[in-house]
C-alpha positions as a printed NumPy array, in Angstrom:
array([[ 29.986,  16.11 ,  33.219],
       [ 29.295,  12.963,  35.359],
       [ 28.464,   9.532,  33.813],
       [ 24.84 ,  10.141,  34.746],
       [ 24.639,  13.621,  33.228],
       [ 26.231,  12.222,  29.858],
       [ 23.763,   9.288,  29.836],
       [ 20.746,  11.654,  30.188],
       [ 22.12 ,  14.467,  28.054],
       [ 19.711,  13.815,  25.063],
       [ 16.729,  12.336,  26.91 ],
       [ 14.569,  15.463,  26.343],
       [ 15.408,  15.997,  22.679],
       [ 12.546,  15.128,  20.385],
       [ 13.233,  12.21 ,  18.029],
       [ 16.222,  10.853,  19.879],
       [ 14.717,   8.103,  22.197],
       [ 12.889,   4.827,  21.48 ],
       [ 10.055,   5.375,  23.811],
       [ 11.53 ,   3.795,  26.858],
       [ 11.999,   7.014,  28.85 ],
       [  8.991,   6.468,  31.068],
       [  9.177,   2.652,  31.292],
       [  8.315,   1.068,  34.665],
       [ 10.629,  -1.895,  33.623],
       [ 13.808,  -0.786,  32.092],
       [ 14.116,  -1.595,  28.406],
       [ 10.478,  -1.734,  27.727],
       [  7.818,   0.677,  26.063],
       [  5.031,   0.325,  28.474],
       [  1.604,  -0.046,  27.222],
       [  2.254,  -1.345,  23.663],
       [  2.062,  -4.864,  22.163],
       [  2.235,  -6.384,  18.746],
       [ -0.72 ,  -9.023,  18.474],
       [ -0.219, -11.788,  15.901],
       [ -2.431, -14.222,  14.384],
       [ -2.55 , -16.212,  11.037],
       [ -5.197, -17.143,   8.479],
       [ -5.51 , -19.616,   5.739],
       [ -6.043, -17.182,   2.838],
       [ -4.936, -13.729,   1.956],
       [ -8.438, -12.408,   1.529],
       [ -9.605, -13.673,   4.973],
       [ -6.435, -12.255,   6.671],
       [ -6.841,  -8.903,   5.013],
       [-10.491,  -8.799,   5.928],
       [ -9.779,  -9.606,   9.607],
       [ -7.011,  -7.046,   9.729],
       [ -9.151,  -4.344,   8.166],
       [-11.968,  -5.096,  10.642],
       [ -9.621,  -4.82 ,  13.703],
       [ -8.238,  -1.502,  12.469],
       [-11.593,  -0.009,  11.453],
       [-12.844,  -1.088,  14.98 ],
       [ -9.725,   1.003,  16.376],
       [ -8.564,  -2.178,  18.225],
       [ -5.214,  -1.871,  16.421],
       [ -3.635,   1.212,  14.743],
       [ -2.249,  -0.88 ,  11.829],
       [ -1.678,  -4.347,  10.54 ],
       [  0.74 ,  -6.043,   8.3  ],
       [ -0.314,  -9.084,   6.305],
       [  2.17 , -11.312,   4.73 ],
       [  2.667, -14.851,   3.511],
       [  4.37 , -17.403,   5.908],
       [  5.061, -21.109,   6.008],
       [  3.873, -22.771,   9.112],
       [  4.995, -26.061,  10.555],
       [  2.906, -27.226,  13.57 ],
       [  1.342, -30.292,  15.406],
       [ -2.512, -30.679,  14.761],
       [ -4.662, -33.607,  15.261],
       [ -1.698, -35.825,  15.917],
       [  0.342, -35.   ,  12.865],
       [  2.959, -32.427,  11.891],
       [  1.364, -30.079,   9.364],
       [  3.056, -27.796,   6.95 ],
       [  0.898, -25.039,   5.467],
       [  0.983, -21.839,   3.696],
       [ -0.659, -19.203,   5.812],
       [ -1.037, -15.385,   5.98 ],
       [  0.35 , -13.785,   9.045],
       [ -1.22 , -10.612,  10.524],
       [  0.748,  -8.419,  12.911],
       [ -1.318,  -5.778,  14.682],
       [  0.213,  -2.863,  16.693],
       [ -1.862,  -1.634,  19.598],
       [ -1.897,  -0.449,  23.201],
       [ -1.475,  -3.381,  25.831],
       [ -4.892,  -2.229,  27.301],
       [ -6.594,  -3.338,  24.175],
       [ -4.964,  -6.848,  23.893],
       [ -7.652,  -8.744,  25.515],
       [-10.425,  -6.941,  23.464],
       [ -8.452,  -7.459,  20.243],
       [ -7.828, -11.104,  21.024],
       [-11.624, -11.702,  21.702],
       [-12.445,  -9.755,  18.405],
       [ -9.945, -11.827,  16.391],
       [-10.907, -15.266,  17.952],
       [-14.67 , -14.458,  17.465],
       [-14.202, -13.792,  13.774],
       [-11.683, -16.553,  12.963],
       [-12.419, -19.677,  10.923],
       [ -9.826, -21.853,  12.846],
       [-10.995, -23.982,  15.607],
       [ -7.993, -22.799,  17.658],
       [ -6.348, -19.662,  16.095],
       [ -2.977, -18.393,  17.135],
       [ -3.542, -15.322,  18.958],
       [ -0.38 , -13.939,  20.937],
       [  0.624, -10.673,  22.168],
       [  4.369,  -9.661,  22.447],
       [  5.35 ,  -6.508,  24.408],
       [  7.117,  -3.783,  22.555],
       [ 10.57 ,  -3.341,  23.919],
       [ 11.049,  -0.014,  22.333],
       [  9.71 ,   2.216,  19.674],
       [  9.947,   5.891,  18.42 ],
       [  8.134,   8.193,  20.555],
       [  6.295,   9.675,  17.547],
       [  5.184,   6.324,  16.409],
       [  3.869,   5.091,  19.751],
       [  2.067,   8.441,  20.104],
       [  0.377,   7.788,  16.736],
       [ -0.549,   4.145,  17.926],
       [ -2.09 ,   5.723,  21.001],
       [ -4.103,   8.373,  19.   ],
       [ -5.338,   5.771,  16.371],
       [ -6.564,   3.341,  19.013],
       [ -8.555,   5.895,  21.006],
       [-12.33 ,   6.206,  20.684],
       [-13.187,   8.845,  17.924]])
C-alpha cells in the first residue's frame, strides 16, 4: 500500500472524518462558521439566541457567562456579560450578523464569525438541515 492509499484508506467510512474531505482549503470545513456576540444579561442573551435559532439563522446557540475586559469611551471596562456562540452556515453569516445587530441593546455589539476548521460530518449535516428554509 502506498502512503497516499494508506492516508485515504478510511476517508469514505461513515463517522471517521471531521468534515474536511471536501474542503477547498486544506484543513477547513467549507461553509460553516461560529458567530459570537455578547449581551449584558442572561435573559437578553437567551432571548436573542432563541430568536436567531427560531428564524433558522443558526442551528443552535450556547449561552454562558463570561468576564470581558475592553476599551470603551476612553477607559478600560471590566464587566460580566453573557456570550452567545451560534453555529450556522457561512452563507448565513451576513444575515445573522444583521439580525443580531438589529436586535441588540449595545451601541456597538461584538458580532464576529470564525470559520469552522473541522467538524463531524453528521453534525455539519445537521447544521445544514436546521438552517434550511422549512
